[in-house]
Tab-separated table of C-alpha atoms in Angstrom:
chain	number	residue	atom	x	y	z
S	1	UNK	CA	121.268	299.942	210.890
S	2	UNK	CA	124.724	298.770	209.727
S	3	UNK	CA	127.890	299.438	211.590
S	4	UNK	CA	128.931	301.987	208.913
S	5	UNK	CA	125.724	304.068	209.225
S	6	UNK	CA	125.923	303.772	212.982
S	7	UNK	CA	129.526	305.002	212.816
S	8	UNK	CA	128.643	307.962	210.694
S	9	UNK	CA	125.823	308.940	213.109
S	10	UNK	CA	128.202	308.613	216.074
S	11	UNK	CA	130.868	310.621	214.275
S	12	UNK	CA	128.419	313.487	213.686
S	13	UNK	CA	127.290	313.365	217.301
S	14	UNK	CA	130.974	313.622	218.309
S	15	UNK	CA	131.376	316.651	216.044
S	16	UNK	CA	128.430	318.293	217.904
S	17	UNK	CA	130.153	317.694	221.156
S	18	UNK	CA	133.404	318.986	219.817
S	19	UNK	CA	131.632	322.076	218.673
S	20	UNK	CA	130.067	322.628	222.090
S	21	UNK	CA	133.519	322.372	223.710
S	22	UNK	CA	134.971	324.677	221.127
S	23	UNK	CA	132.418	327.325	221.907
S	24	UNK	CA	132.766	326.767	225.621
S	25	UNK	CA	136.599	326.882	225.661
S	26	UNK	CA	137.616	328.773	222.432
S	27	UNK	CA	141.082	329.555	223.585
S	28	UNK	CA	141.826	325.828	224.011
S	29	UNK	CA	141.257	325.659	220.238
S	30	UNK	CA	143.412	328.629	219.201
S	31	UNK	CA	144.986	326.548	216.605
S	32	UNK	CA	144.653	323.154	214.861
S	33	UNK	CA	146.682	321.018	217.305
S	34	UNK	CA	144.025	320.109	219.854
S	35	UNK	CA	141.297	319.384	217.385
S	36	UNK	CA	142.207	315.868	216.274
S	37	UNK	CA	143.172	314.634	219.798
S	38	UNK	CA	139.871	315.862	221.229
S	39	UNK	CA	137.839	314.309	218.391
S	40	UNK	CA	139.837	311.095	218.747
S	41	UNK	CA	139.137	310.999	222.502
S	42	UNK	CA	135.393	311.453	221.949
S	43	UNK	CA	135.210	308.733	219.390
S	44	UNK	CA	137.578	306.279	221.262
S	45	UNK	CA	135.266	306.432	224.395
S	46	UNK	CA	132.075	305.997	222.328
S	47	UNK	CA	132.788	303.399	219.663
S	48	UNK	CA	131.549	299.966	220.722
S	49	UNK	CA	133.154	297.558	220.234
S	50	UNK	CA	136.282	299.570	220.762
S	51	UNK	CA	138.670	297.507	218.570
S	52	UNK	CA	138.813	295.513	215.221
S	53	UNK	CA	141.040	292.639	214.286
S	54	UNK	CA	144.283	293.426	212.517
S	55	UNK	CA	146.010	291.423	209.772
S	56	UNK	CA	149.582	292.555	209.240
S	57	UNK	CA	150.905	291.519	205.798
S	58	UNK	CA	154.468	291.184	204.617
S	59	UNK	CA	153.768	291.315	200.854
S	60	UNK	CA	156.403	293.950	200.203
S	61	UNK	CA	158.754	293.642	203.166
S	62	UNK	CA	162.426	292.797	203.321
S	63	UNK	CA	162.227	289.738	205.521
S	64	UNK	CA	165.980	289.611	205.854
S	65	UNK	CA	165.522	292.447	208.321
S	66	UNK	CA	165.098	290.910	211.761
S	67	UNK	CA	162.764	293.692	212.941
S	68	UNK	CA	160.362	292.676	210.198
S	69	UNK	CA	160.502	289.047	211.089
S	70	UNK	CA	160.002	289.761	214.802
S	71	UNK	CA	157.038	292.080	214.015
S	72	UNK	CA	155.175	289.575	212.003
S	73	UNK	CA	155.916	286.677	214.407
S	74	UNK	CA	154.507	288.723	217.210
S	75	UNK	CA	151.363	289.635	215.312
S	76	UNK	CA	150.789	285.949	214.514
S	77	UNK	CA	151.297	284.928	218.052
S	78	UNK	CA	149.272	287.627	219.838
S	79	UNK	CA	146.280	288.036	217.466
S	80	UNK	CA	146.525	291.839	217.294
S	81	UNK	CA	143.613	294.306	217.399
S	82	UNK	CA	143.573	297.986	216.988
S	83	UNK	CA	141.165	300.788	218.019
S	84	UNK	CA	138.400	301.471	215.467
S	85	UNK	CA	139.341	305.184	215.350
S	86	UNK	CA	142.856	305.967	214.157
S	87	UNK	CA	144.574	309.349	213.653
S	88	UNK	CA	147.287	310.243	211.184
S	89	UNK	CA	146.599	307.167	208.849
S	90	UNK	CA	148.859	306.416	205.957
S	91	UNK	CA	147.622	304.268	203.051
S	92	UNK	CA	149.059	301.811	200.554
S	93	UNK	CA	147.739	300.766	197.072
S	94	UNK	CA	148.712	298.624	194.184
S	95	UNK	CA	152.340	297.919	194.916
S	96	UNK	CA	153.310	301.577	194.954
S	97	UNK	CA	154.213	303.416	198.171
S	98	UNK	CA	152.167	306.569	197.684
S	99	UNK	CA	149.185	307.862	195.500
S	100	UNK	CA	147.720	311.287	195.013
S	101	UNK	CA	147.597	311.536	198.827
S	102	UNK	CA	148.750	308.884	201.246
S	103	UNK	CA	147.969	310.337	204.578
S	104	UNK	CA	144.697	311.486	206.168
S	105	UNK	CA	143.911	313.003	209.524
S	106	UNK	CA	141.382	310.506	210.912
S	107	UNK	CA	139.507	307.346	209.983
S	108	UNK	CA	136.863	305.094	211.652
S	109	UNK	CA	136.905	301.387	210.857
S	110	UNK	CA	133.585	299.451	210.792
S	111	UNK	CA	132.678	296.969	213.549
S	112	UNK	CA	133.980	293.469	212.909
S	113	UNK	CA	135.727	294.098	209.696
S	114	UNK	CA	139.460	293.130	209.567
S	115	UNK	CA	141.939	296.046	209.055
S	116	UNK	CA	144.790	294.984	206.763
S	117	UNK	CA	148.067	296.741	207.113
S	118	UNK	CA	151.289	296.389	205.113
S	119	UNK	CA	154.852	296.616	206.365
S	120	UNK	CA	157.342	298.911	204.659
S	121	UNK	CA	159.900	297.560	202.189
S	122	UNK	CA	162.504	298.350	204.790
S	123	UNK	CA	161.929	298.640	208.482
S	124	UNK	CA	158.646	298.742	210.437
S	125	UNK	CA	155.625	300.614	208.975
S	126	UNK	CA	151.905	300.800	209.441
S	127	UNK	CA	150.293	301.409	206.063
S	128	UNK	CA	146.599	300.620	205.677
S	129	UNK	CA	146.001	298.474	202.613
S	130	UNK	CA	143.295	300.416	200.635
S	131	UNK	CA	141.929	297.474	198.607
S	132	UNK	CA	141.550	295.190	201.651
S	133	UNK	CA	140.213	297.605	204.210
S	134	UNK	CA	136.791	299.230	204.449
S	135	UNK	CA	136.328	302.675	206.221
S	136	UNK	CA	133.183	304.068	207.872
S	137	UNK	CA	134.627	307.538	207.970
S	138	UNK	CA	137.532	309.349	206.287
S	139	UNK	CA	138.191	312.861	207.519
S	140	UNK	CA	140.514	315.779	206.856
S	141	UNK	CA	140.654	318.549	209.455
S	142	UNK	CA	141.484	322.210	209.151
S	143	UNK	CA	141.437	325.254	211.428
S	144	UNK	CA	141.133	328.951	210.429
S	145	UNK	CA	144.330	329.649	212.229
S	146	UNK	CA	142.815	333.146	212.810
S	147	UNK	CA	142.375	333.512	208.977
S	148	UNK	CA	138.865	332.359	207.975
S	149	UNK	CA	139.853	332.846	204.385
S	150	UNK	CA	141.570	329.564	204.380
S	151	UNK	CA	138.200	327.913	204.341
S	152	UNK	CA	137.360	329.150	200.840
S	153	UNK	CA	140.952	329.400	199.508
S	154	UNK	CA	142.501	326.182	200.824
S	155	UNK	CA	139.781	323.728	201.562
S	156	UNK	CA	139.602	322.609	197.876
S	157	UNK	CA	142.911	320.756	198.250
S	158	UNK	CA	141.727	318.573	200.991
S	159	UNK	CA	138.295	318.033	199.457
S	160	UNK	CA	139.920	316.931	196.177
S	161	UNK	CA	142.144	314.512	198.133
S	162	UNK	CA	139.077	313.000	199.853
S	163	UNK	CA	137.404	312.599	196.450
S	164	UNK	CA	140.477	310.874	194.924
S	165	UNK	CA	140.822	308.406	197.649
S	166	UNK	CA	140.149	305.090	195.850
S	167	UNK	CA	138.989	302.872	198.694
S	168	UNK	CA	135.564	301.901	200.147
S	169	UNK	CA	134.337	304.716	202.397
S	170	UNK	CA	131.005	305.167	204.057
S	171	UNK	CA	131.341	308.910	204.368
S	172	UNK	CA	134.077	311.468	203.584
S	173	UNK	CA	134.277	314.658	205.623
S	174	UNK	CA	136.087	317.914	205.439
S	175	UNK	CA	135.997	319.357	208.991
S	176	UNK	CA	136.650	323.022	209.454
S	177	UNK	CA	136.815	324.939	212.722
S	178	UNK	CA	136.468	328.676	212.236
S	179	UNK	CA	137.784	331.102	214.883
S	180	UNK	CA	136.643	334.076	212.821
S	181	UNK	CA	133.136	333.253	211.403
S	182	UNK	CA	132.376	337.059	211.000
S	183	UNK	CA	134.100	339.657	208.997
S	184	UNK	CA	135.174	343.022	210.204
S	185	UNK	CA	131.763	344.366	209.609
S	186	UNK	CA	130.064	341.649	211.826
S	187	UNK	CA	128.645	339.707	208.912
S	188	UNK	CA	128.881	335.919	208.811
S	189	UNK	CA	131.084	334.664	206.013
S	190	UNK	CA	129.797	330.989	205.743
S	191	UNK	CA	127.572	331.298	202.809
S	192	UNK	CA	130.142	333.347	200.838
S	193	UNK	CA	132.933	330.927	201.850
S	194	UNK	CA	130.948	327.839	200.706
S	195	UNK	CA	130.056	329.535	197.400
S	196	UNK	CA	133.705	330.426	196.644
S	197	UNK	CA	134.795	327.063	197.756
S	198	UNK	CA	132.255	325.343	195.333
S	199	UNK	CA	133.731	327.626	192.571
S	200	UNK	CA	137.173	326.421	193.307
S	201	UNK	CA	136.398	322.707	193.447
S	202	UNK	CA	133.966	322.508	190.569
S	203	UNK	CA	132.036	319.280	190.195
S	204	UNK	CA	133.300	316.332	192.182
S	205	UNK	CA	132.950	312.614	191.444
S	206	UNK	CA	131.743	311.433	194.876
S	207	UNK	CA	130.058	312.777	198.065
S	208	UNK	CA	132.159	314.812	200.537
S	209	UNK	CA	130.315	316.469	203.360
S	210	UNK	CA	131.719	319.695	204.807
S	211	UNK	CA	131.345	320.028	208.604
S	212	UNK	CA	131.656	323.716	209.634
S	213	UNK	CA	132.303	324.406	213.320
S	214	UNK	CA	132.230	328.190	214.005
S	215	UNK	CA	133.326	329.805	217.247
S	216	UNK	CA	129.955	331.581	217.322
S	217	UNK	CA	126.793	330.248	215.634
S	218	UNK	CA	125.428	326.821	214.758
S	219	UNK	CA	127.319	323.852	213.460
S	220	UNK	CA	126.545	323.491	209.745
S	221	UNK	CA	126.845	320.618	207.332
S	222	UNK	CA	127.151	321.036	203.569
S	223	UNK	CA	125.997	317.655	202.185
S	224	UNK	CA	127.686	316.604	199.102
S	225	UNK	CA	129.582	319.812	198.227
S	226	UNK	CA	130.244	320.255	194.547
S	227	UNK	CA	127.430	317.797	193.540
């Protein structure tokens, strides 16, 4: 089993643990804010090795700025490493600062692979270089925010962004925590939500798995939504 497949399995196990904690302490997860920190904590303590080597490039930096020079000198001297799981990641591609979407909620880097980052044109920045960095997992996270309709009426934006990410990714996930998995008549809305979500996104060009974590009921995966 490769590092990427191992990371995917570990990530899904972490989702199961997160779901158990969500159901045990639902009011801790009353909004989106705790979701990523809790998932980050679970992954940070379970990924082994914990870190990967970092290469920090200056391809597009203003090296007349002393802060840029000091940053690169420090990286070269200290041989930097970073944790294999990283939240709030921003990406860089093809000489342009930005693409269809440049920031994602969480990524996992494969074991042993070098992560390449680029500095900003001015000042210090941490932009992951898409073409030079492989990912095991790329994840977007959403919470029902007490309105489960957001799953079927807003998830398509994140899923399309995951599809359009141009880099090398082992698995792309749209993670949704649903505080209200039942409607006012006590009927579960998951199947209806998935059907409407698929109608909104249409056919997609690459695999994105939906991980659905309800406050009541089983965790569900929709493998390759829109395919």
